[in-house]
Amino acid sequence: MQGLAHQLVAGIATGGIYASVALALVMIYQSTHHLNFAQGEMATFSTYIALTLINVGLPYWIAFVLTILISFAMGVFIERVMLKPMHNASVLANVGVFIGLLLVFRNAMGWIFDYTIKAFPSPFESDHPLLGGLISGHELGSTAVTLGVLGIVYVFFRFTKLGLAMRAAAFNASSSRLVGIRVGWMLALGWGLAAAIGAIAGMMIAPVVFLEPNMMLGILLYAFAGALLGGIDNPGGAVIGGFAVGIIENLGGAYLVGTELKLTLALGIIICVLLVKPSGLFGRVVQSRV
Amino acid sequence: MTALLELRDLHAGYGQTRVLHGIDLTVDAGGVTALLGANGAGKTTTLRAVCGMVRTTGEVTLAGERIDNRATEDIARRGVAHVPDGRGTFMELTVEENFKLGAYVRKDREVTSDFEQMFGYFPRLRQRWKQQAGTLSGGEQQMLAIARALLLRPRLLLLDEPSFGLAPLIVQDIFGILRQVREAQGVGILIVEQNANLALDFADRAYLLETGRIVVSGPAQEIREDEQIRRSYLGY
Ligand SMILES: Nc1ncnc2c1ncn2[C@@H]1O[C@H](COP(=O)(O)OP(=O)(O)OP(=O)(O)O)[C@@H](O)[C@H]1O
Ligand SMILES: [Mg+2]
């Protein structure tokens, strides 16, 4: 029982990471209908920035906030410089840009920070497990952080004027222009937010998996699976999907198939769901009368 | 009367296709101009040209300021509200959110009282407040589209076939409200309509467009009473 509860809690902790990255993917997908393959590399790059800031002696939380701000600016910059000229380009041309972006980040990281595996500090006490061994300090802390981020993002999109404008720009760019929304900047802001969310996910997972240029590769796959499971065009669904994948992965890995096959298990379940519901569990079916 | 909107030798098209071949047109401040013509004449394209949705050459002047080849969002911010064909509402969002987006660029504190005014014009929208716009009836969607446009507090309102697909009673309603709006807000209107009778009744100036050129222009009343024009262009 204790073991089950522990696997569940651990699943929620990693699920929060998947959910954050899934949300970042969906935010960009919703407004551009492209998947940002470089999302994982961008997050890893941000984590290296955090490590650099910590190594020069900044306190953890200052480095944390600075990393978020730098990542946000980086996301905005990438959209304005690399993707704005691509707005009317073909799907393949866009895929090309994303792959290019991915390679640029991967090589830049290898070159600047080298390919060796690095330890990344956790801001949370992780020496002695809490709640009678149920959860480690880092699991608890990182779950709180990811839940906090998801909550803030929800409140931003649901209750602020800027959040509403960003949603409007994603749904209907031409109508948005007609009410005066600067659609191009909304896209760039979306990129900034996605990069910032990815950076937080990177900083939260790095103490668990160690930092190296491919750190986010597996996580991006799980996050993508979560997004597909929940509905690639539904941010809330993608978040739930991310948590579900985390839990399935942990429970399945512990009780059903062993750790080697847990990715296969997670993907298998998702394929089954998609066969039944192609738009995902919570995929948006736009209600409209024509 | 001073001109609110003036088009001078306006050309526009899509890619290689030229659609407008030199249009001159005026909307007076607080006046209503009707733009008539057969399917494919270029009426919708003219409205798109005014708000920068297609590439143009020639002059578009709003209250003395050139706005041609500015970005659509900048033209909206200068007080041009467009109800496009297909309505331009946000189907996935609620009526409330559509209202808020209509007033997106406004900084004044009268937005909520303007919401009330829109409920005065369109009481049904109040009952649909939390409902997704895509689930409204066609008539309600057209009301929402007009309300969304008016919430910009525009100087110029562009309407593309507001009667399209609506029952005659609803059309009457909507034109009644447009008359009130014109009185109350002093907004200039450029309206495209298939229903020439309706449009000429509402407008004080009218233009007839044929394959991208203006072939008739003048006071709406004169055009309405001209047998010759009616028979050869308007078909009734
Ligand atoms: N997006 C577009 N791309 C290419 N050509 C277009 C586009 N929109 C319109 N056209 C062409 O431009 C011409 C004028 O179209 P427009 O929509 O302005 O006509 P209209 O007068 O509004 O017609 P209707 O009464 O049918 O709405 C047509 O020949 C049409 O095929
Ligand atoms: Mg048209």
XYZ file of C-alpha atoms and ligand atoms in Angstrom:
558
model
C 0.000 0.000 0.000
C 2.804 2.305 0.993
C 4.559 1.390 -2.260
C 1.490 2.129 -4.333
C 0.971 5.479 -2.659
C 4.598 6.327 -3.248
C 4.401 5.432 -6.938
C 1.272 7.537 -7.252
C 2.916 10.543 -5.636
C 6.031 10.133 -7.747
C 3.788 9.889 -10.811
C 2.129 13.160 -9.925
C 5.530 14.807 -9.437
C 6.868 13.803 -12.872
C 3.385 14.268 -14.330
C 3.585 17.924 -13.324
C 6.730 18.278 -15.420
C 5.086 16.563 -18.397
C 2.000 18.703 -17.919
C 4.063 21.914 -17.995
C 5.910 20.936 -21.151
C 2.661 19.696 -22.719
C 1.120 23.091 -21.955
C 4.067 24.854 -23.600
C 3.656 22.694 -26.716
C -0.092 23.285 -26.874
C 0.192 27.043 -26.410
C 2.291 27.330 -29.536
C 0.327 24.681 -31.402
C -2.947 26.496 -30.799
C -1.844 29.726 -32.360
C 0.370 28.393 -35.157
C -0.740 24.781 -35.764
C 2.893 23.780 -35.590
C 4.599 21.656 -32.976
C 7.741 23.207 -31.607
C 10.182 20.278 -31.715
C 12.795 22.510 -30.143
C 10.745 23.071 -26.960
C 12.800 20.485 -25.054
C 16.150 21.875 -26.206
C 15.053 25.396 -25.302
C 14.141 24.199 -21.801
C 17.483 22.429 -21.405
C 19.301 25.531 -22.576
C 17.411 27.561 -19.965
C 18.447 25.063 -17.302
C 22.099 25.562 -18.300
C 21.590 29.307 -17.927
C 20.243 28.676 -14.418
C 23.230 26.503 -13.561
C 25.615 29.181 -14.846
C 23.899 31.834 -12.723
C 24.032 29.595 -9.657
C 27.695 28.818 -10.304
C 28.613 32.497 -10.400
C 27.220 32.662 -6.883
C 23.645 33.895 -7.155
C 21.175 32.514 -4.609
C 18.984 29.765 -6.073
C 15.711 31.672 -6.206
C 17.290 34.761 -7.764
C 18.839 32.558 -10.433
C 15.424 30.884 -10.835
C 13.601 34.171 -11.483
C 16.365 35.536 -13.727
C 16.303 32.321 -15.766
C 12.556 32.643 -16.255
C 12.938 36.235 -17.451
C 15.831 35.420 -19.779
C 13.937 32.430 -21.195
C 10.855 34.555 -21.770
C 12.932 37.110 -23.671
C 14.600 34.322 -25.622
C 11.205 32.910 -26.650
C 9.945 36.328 -27.769
C 13.167 36.948 -29.667
C 13.079 33.596 -31.467
C 9.502 34.187 -32.603
C 10.166 37.719 -33.814
C 13.416 36.944 -35.603
C 13.084 33.370 -36.841
C 9.388 32.597 -37.080
C 7.732 35.888 -37.968
C 9.103 35.683 -41.534
C 7.632 32.159 -41.737
C 3.995 33.048 -41.020
C 2.887 32.377 -44.570
C 5.382 29.644 -45.340
C 4.517 25.989 -45.926
C 4.278 23.386 -43.182
C 7.501 21.750 -44.338
C 9.379 25.034 -44.261
C 8.198 25.520 -40.677
C 9.237 22.012 -39.704
C 12.619 22.853 -41.202
C 12.905 25.912 -39.003
C 11.997 23.959 -35.875
C 14.538 21.245 -36.636
C 17.119 23.935 -37.351
C 16.301 25.564 -34.040
C 16.660 22.237 -32.275
C 20.095 21.618 -33.820
C 21.276 25.141 -33.086
C 20.358 24.794 -29.421
C 21.774 21.294 -29.089
C 25.108 22.213 -30.665
C 25.312 25.504 -28.819
C 24.812 23.659 -25.519
C 27.421 21.056 -26.352
C 29.845 23.741 -27.391
C 29.278 26.161 -24.519
C 28.582 23.776 -21.652
C 30.130 20.535 -23.050
C 28.356 17.191 -23.195
C 29.259 15.876 -19.760
C 26.507 15.144 -17.260
C 26.200 17.780 -14.550
C 24.492 17.747 -11.174
C 21.852 20.445 -10.704
C 20.900 21.629 -7.226
C 17.429 21.353 -5.778
C 16.161 24.265 -3.683
C 14.215 21.804 -1.563
C 15.509 19.693 1.285
C 15.748 16.193 -0.143
C 17.882 14.350 2.381
C 15.161 12.846 4.534
C 11.856 11.780 3.008
C 8.689 13.414 4.257
C 5.345 11.981 5.333
C 6.862 8.719 6.489
C 8.865 8.063 3.335
C 5.979 8.788 1.015
C 7.546 11.687 -0.782
C 10.920 13.354 -1.044
C 11.349 17.024 -0.323
C 12.187 17.689 -3.942
C 9.134 15.813 -5.213
C 6.894 17.809 -2.917
C 8.550 21.117 -3.743
C 8.652 20.620 -7.486
C 5.031 19.468 -7.534
C 4.074 22.631 -5.671
C 6.042 24.747 -8.145
C 4.538 23.121 -11.241
C 1.024 23.300 -9.802
C 1.643 26.953 -8.950
C 2.816 27.671 -12.483
C -0.170 25.910 -14.018
C -2.488 27.856 -11.699
C -0.921 31.181 -12.587
C -1.118 30.406 -16.306
C -4.784 29.446 -15.914
C -5.633 32.660 -14.075
C -3.706 34.696 -16.640
C -5.537 33.258 -19.642
C -8.923 33.071 -17.976
C -9.133 36.380 -16.160
C -6.838 38.984 -17.689
C -7.423 41.177 -20.699
C -4.067 40.242 -22.217
C -4.788 36.556 -21.695
C -8.130 36.953 -23.459
C -6.431 38.777 -26.345
C -3.884 35.963 -26.665
C -6.631 33.368 -26.790
C -8.542 35.429 -29.352
C -5.441 35.786 -31.525
C -4.925 32.016 -31.416
C -8.528 31.236 -32.359
C -9.100 33.841 -35.017
C -6.272 36.071 -36.169
C -8.190 38.138 -38.696
C -11.071 38.956 -36.338
C -8.497 39.828 -33.696
C -6.866 42.382 -35.995
C -10.280 43.917 -36.595
C -10.636 44.682 -32.889
C -7.120 46.126 -32.789
C -5.171 43.234 -31.248
C -1.533 43.122 -32.370
C -1.627 39.474 -33.365
C 2.086 39.175 -34.173
C 3.029 40.295 -30.680
C 0.512 37.921 -29.129
C 2.301 35.068 -30.908
C 5.636 36.294 -29.642
C 4.265 36.556 -26.098
C 3.004 32.984 -26.419
C 6.504 31.881 -27.373
C 7.916 33.773 -24.419
C 5.469 32.149 -22.008
C 6.093 28.692 -23.455
C 9.852 29.164 -23.094
C 9.430 30.371 -19.502
C 7.225 27.411 -18.580
C 9.714 25.043 -20.214
C 12.538 26.651 -18.233
C 10.733 26.003 -14.956
C 10.092 22.389 -15.956
C 13.780 22.014 -16.827
C 14.948 23.441 -13.500
C 12.550 21.156 -11.602
C 13.504 17.938 -13.405
C 17.259 18.549 -13.623
C 17.997 17.560 -9.985
C 16.292 14.221 -10.666
C 17.709 13.255 -14.063
C 20.939 15.323 -14.145
C 21.719 17.993 -16.678
C 23.033 17.147 -20.144
C 22.096 18.403 -23.618
C 19.585 15.567 -24.195
C 17.947 15.965 -20.802
C 14.515 16.911 -22.123
C 14.338 14.443 -24.999
C 12.425 11.723 -23.131
C 10.388 14.308 -21.262
C 9.327 15.977 -24.504
C 8.099 12.603 -25.781
C 6.045 11.988 -22.639
C 4.751 15.551 -22.722
C 3.781 15.188 -26.357
C 2.033 11.936 -25.510
C 0.205 13.716 -22.702
C -0.828 16.536 -25.014
C -2.167 14.073 -27.579
C -3.942 12.119 -24.875
C -5.676 15.179 -23.463
C -6.222 16.950 -26.768
C -3.516 18.829 -28.631
C -5.753 21.874 -29.043
C -6.930 22.041 -25.430
C -4.529 23.426 -22.806
C -6.509 22.064 -19.863
C -6.750 18.657 -21.495
C -3.035 18.631 -22.227
C -2.258 19.349 -18.575
C -4.508 16.523 -17.395
C -2.970 14.295 -20.075
C 0.513 15.153 -18.806
C -0.384 14.154 -15.252
C -2.069 10.988 -16.510
C 1.043 9.969 -18.438
C 3.201 10.548 -15.348
C 0.963 8.363 -13.211
C 0.580 5.629 -15.848
C 4.331 5.599 -16.350
C 5.096 5.172 -12.654
C 2.395 2.689 -11.749
C 2.881 0.679 -14.931
C 6.634 0.691 -14.481
C 6.336 -0.575 -10.912
C 3.552 -3.134 -11.175
C 2.926 -4.155 -14.758
C 5.860 -4.164 -17.099
C 8.985 -2.994 -15.307
C 10.948 0.160 -15.957
C 12.321 -0.889 -19.353
C 8.910 -1.039 -20.980
C 7.125 1.790 -19.186
C 7.507 4.179 -22.119
C 6.088 1.534 -24.412
C 3.202 0.998 -22.029
C 2.424 4.708 -21.825
C 2.532 5.096 -25.590
C 0.442 1.944 -26.058
C -2.306 3.269 -23.833
C -2.270 6.578 -25.635
C -2.542 4.944 -29.038
C -5.549 3.007 -27.768
C -7.201 6.216 -26.554
C -6.531 7.982 -29.830
C -7.983 5.094 -31.815
C -11.239 5.591 -29.945
C -11.113 9.389 -29.638
C -8.838 10.829 -32.343
C -8.976 14.383 -30.978
C -7.872 13.224 -27.514
C -9.894 12.792 -24.342
C -10.723 16.483 -24.087
C -10.105 17.537 -27.681
C -12.049 20.604 -28.618
C -15.051 19.914 -30.729
C -16.011 23.440 -31.723
C -19.700 23.932 -31.251
C -20.974 25.873 -34.164
C -24.009 26.179 -36.289
C -23.145 26.754 -39.895
C -20.409 68.173 -44.807
C -16.876 66.986 -44.334
C -15.754 63.635 -45.640
C -15.073 60.932 -43.059
C -13.752 58.408 -45.537
C -12.434 59.076 -48.997
C -11.175 56.549 -51.514
C -9.249 58.004 -54.466
C -8.240 55.885 -57.449
C -8.150 52.789 -55.273
C -6.780 49.594 -56.813
C -6.690 46.270 -55.013
C -6.410 42.568 -55.686
C -5.266 39.185 -54.504
C -1.819 38.137 -55.670
C -1.814 38.505 -59.446
C -5.588 38.975 -59.686
C -6.638 42.627 -59.932
C -10.101 43.139 -58.500
C -10.572 46.896 -58.046
C -9.567 49.166 -60.910
C -9.567 52.693 -59.531
C -12.428 53.405 -57.162
C -13.491 56.843 -55.921
C -15.925 56.846 -53.037
C -16.916 59.052 -50.113
C -18.576 58.498 -46.748
C -19.667 61.731 -45.037
C -19.195 62.215 -41.315
C -22.299 60.729 -39.756
C -23.553 59.693 -43.189
C -24.438 56.352 -44.709
C -22.993 55.241 -48.024
C -24.296 52.131 -49.763
C -22.104 50.076 -52.063
C -24.104 47.889 -54.433
C -23.226 45.470 -57.191
C -23.523 41.938 -58.482
C -21.736 38.937 -56.979
C -18.024 39.178 -57.533
C -18.087 42.894 -58.366
C -15.572 43.649 -55.627
C -17.732 44.999 -52.790
C -16.169 42.855 -50.097
C -12.748 43.617 -51.509
C -13.456 47.352 -51.208
C -14.230 46.991 -47.496
C -11.127 44.837 -47.033
C -9.078 47.500 -48.788
C -10.334 50.192 -46.409
C -9.182 48.263 -43.357
C -5.905 47.057 -44.765
C -6.772 43.389 -45.259
C -5.630 43.416 -48.914
C -2.768 45.212 -50.626
C -3.818 48.423 -52.330
C -2.577 51.338 -54.348
C -4.291 54.710 -54.387
C -5.493 56.774 -51.454
C -7.605 55.856 -48.458
C -8.171 58.877 -46.238
C -9.901 58.736 -42.849
C -10.856 62.184 -41.520
C -7.962 63.745 -43.403
C -5.361 61.124 -42.489
C -3.992 58.636 -45.006
C -4.524 55.092 -43.761
C -3.748 53.077 -46.886
C -1.254 50.268 -46.397
C -1.330 50.548 -42.646
C -1.783 47.393 -40.599
C -5.382 46.326 -39.961
C -4.941 46.592 -36.202
C -3.714 50.190 -36.519
C -6.682 51.092 -38.688
C -9.016 49.544 -36.101
C -7.283 51.597 -33.431
C -8.073 54.715 -35.454
C -11.765 53.971 -35.145
C -12.678 51.801 -38.102
C -14.896 48.859 -37.138
C -15.579 46.181 -39.711
C -18.330 43.580 -39.622
C -16.979 41.302 -42.356
C -18.938 38.779 -44.374
C -18.865 35.705 -42.191
C -19.313 38.114 -39.271
C -15.903 38.096 -37.596
C -17.058 37.033 -34.160
C -15.053 34.699 -31.960
C -17.027 31.456 -32.200
C -15.085 29.617 -29.493
C -15.480 32.420 -26.959
C -18.514 33.518 -24.977
C -20.717 36.497 -25.758
C -19.159 38.251 -22.762
C -15.643 37.666 -24.076
C -16.677 38.876 -27.534
C -17.946 42.088 -25.937
C -14.692 42.565 -24.052
C -12.678 42.006 -27.207
C -14.807 44.539 -29.069
C -13.713 47.146 -26.526
C -10.144 45.784 -26.370
C -8.347 48.963 -27.443
C -10.445 51.351 -25.368
C -8.952 52.902 -22.269
C -11.970 54.926 -21.105
C -14.209 53.980 -18.181
C -17.471 53.889 -20.076
C -17.063 50.395 -21.447
C -19.507 48.822 -18.984
C -22.144 51.454 -19.660
C -21.687 50.748 -23.369
C -22.324 47.063 -22.627
C -25.669 48.164 -21.155
C -26.372 50.231 -24.247
C -25.767 47.156 -26.435
C -28.195 45.180 -24.273
C -30.651 47.981 -24.954
C -30.219 47.471 -28.684
C -29.994 43.679 -28.543
C -31.748 42.371 -25.401
C -31.262 38.768 -26.511
C -27.525 39.059 -26.087
C -27.950 39.605 -22.355
C -29.642 36.214 -22.061
C -26.805 34.609 -24.008
C -24.062 36.285 -21.956
C -22.159 33.165 -20.853
C -22.911 31.174 -23.993
C -20.346 30.267 -26.643
C -20.834 32.550 -29.666
C -20.749 29.596 -32.053
C -23.972 28.293 -30.514
C -25.993 31.466 -31.169
C -28.598 31.586 -33.918
C -27.659 33.309 -37.166
C -29.582 36.438 -36.202
C -28.024 36.533 -32.746
C -24.578 36.123 -34.262
C -25.158 39.074 -36.563
C -26.329 41.127 -33.563
C -23.217 40.095 -31.673
C -21.036 41.020 -34.639
C -22.571 44.498 -34.802
C -22.369 44.966 -31.036
C -18.729 43.849 -31.078
C -18.005 46.432 -33.785
C -19.880 49.258 -32.017
C -18.034 48.593 -28.762
C -14.921 49.952 -30.461
C -16.795 53.287 -30.463
C -15.932 53.593 -34.140
C -15.948 56.701 -36.252
C -16.566 54.532 -39.286
C -18.547 51.308 -39.402
C -18.094 48.935 -42.340
C -20.941 46.446 -42.799
C -20.704 43.568 -45.277
C -24.187 42.262 -46.091
C -25.697 42.484 -42.609
C -28.955 40.969 -43.905
C -27.297 37.864 -45.339
C -29.144 34.683 -44.461
C -31.507 36.311 -41.985
C -35.306 36.212 -41.781
C -37.030 39.423 -42.934
C -38.207 40.301 -39.429
C -34.690 40.078 -38.009
C -33.391 42.142 -40.912
C -35.948 44.836 -40.094
C -34.851 44.732 -36.457
C -31.211 45.088 -37.355
C -31.751 47.993 -39.726
C -33.952 49.687 -37.127
C -31.087 49.434 -34.671
C -28.552 50.657 -37.231
C -30.738 53.765 -37.680
C -30.730 54.338 -33.923
C -26.997 53.839 -33.792
C -26.473 56.351 -36.521
C -28.591 58.926 -34.702
C -27.147 58.250 -31.268
C -23.470 57.833 -32.068
C -22.963 59.919 -35.190
C -20.954 57.110 -36.691
C -20.385 57.062 -40.468
C -21.416 53.855 -42.185
C -20.288 52.162 -45.395
C -22.691 49.338 -46.103
C -22.565 46.576 -48.712
C -25.920 44.951 -49.403
C -27.484 42.525 -51.859
C -30.869 43.901 -50.930
C -30.601 47.152 -52.882
C -33.993 48.453 -51.827
C -33.154 48.101 -48.172
C -29.730 49.685 -48.568
C -30.926 52.632 -50.673
C -33.639 53.303 -48.138
C -31.076 53.474 -45.362
C -28.268 55.305 -47.165
C -27.874 58.904 -48.244
C -25.214 58.197 -50.846
C -24.850 55.183 -53.109
C -22.352 53.678 -55.511
C -22.821 50.899 -57.993
C -19.849 48.673 -58.594
C -19.383 46.552 -61.706
C -16.310 44.326 -62.070
C -14.152 46.589 -59.986
C -15.300 49.941 -61.373
C -17.881 52.440 -60.139
C -20.520 52.757 -62.864
C -23.140 54.848 -61.070
C -22.905 57.169 -58.102
C -25.106 59.766 -56.491
C -27.635 60.493 -53.742
C -29.324 57.264 -52.684
C -32.787 58.658 -53.251
C -32.084 59.600 -56.868
C -30.705 56.190 -57.625
C -33.686 54.532 -56.007
C -36.052 56.549 -58.161
C -34.164 56.081 -61.427
C -36.078 53.467 -63.468
C -33.192 53.051 -65.898
C -30.594 52.241 -63.257
C -32.952 50.015 -61.399
C -33.717 47.955 -64.445
C -30.231 47.654 -65.858
C -28.222 47.215 -62.656
C -30.399 46.387 -59.718
C -32.797 44.058 -61.483
C -36.125 45.013 -60.005
N -9.261 35.755 -50.972
C -9.347 35.867 -52.318
N -8.380 35.390 -53.116
C -8.469 35.486 -54.457
N -9.484 36.074 -55.100
C -10.489 36.562 -54.366
C -10.481 36.485 -52.936
N -11.607 37.051 -52.471
C -12.274 37.461 -53.547
N -11.623 37.188 -54.690
C -12.065 37.514 -56.052
O -12.264 38.894 -56.143
C -13.423 39.198 -56.889
C -14.319 40.124 -56.086
O -14.710 39.446 -54.914
P -15.523 40.151 -53.755
O -15.635 39.169 -52.651
O -14.939 41.471 -53.466
O -16.939 40.334 -54.450
P -18.298 40.819 -53.838
O -18.734 41.966 -54.641
O -18.200 41.006 -52.384
O -19.230 39.554 -54.151
P -20.423 38.913 -53.292
O -21.641 39.720 -53.585
O -20.538 37.537 -53.876
O -20.019 38.918 -51.876
C -14.066 37.883 -57.226
O -13.769 37.592 -58.567
C -13.408 36.888 -56.322
O -13.253 35.657 -56.975
Mg -18.973 40.016 -50.698
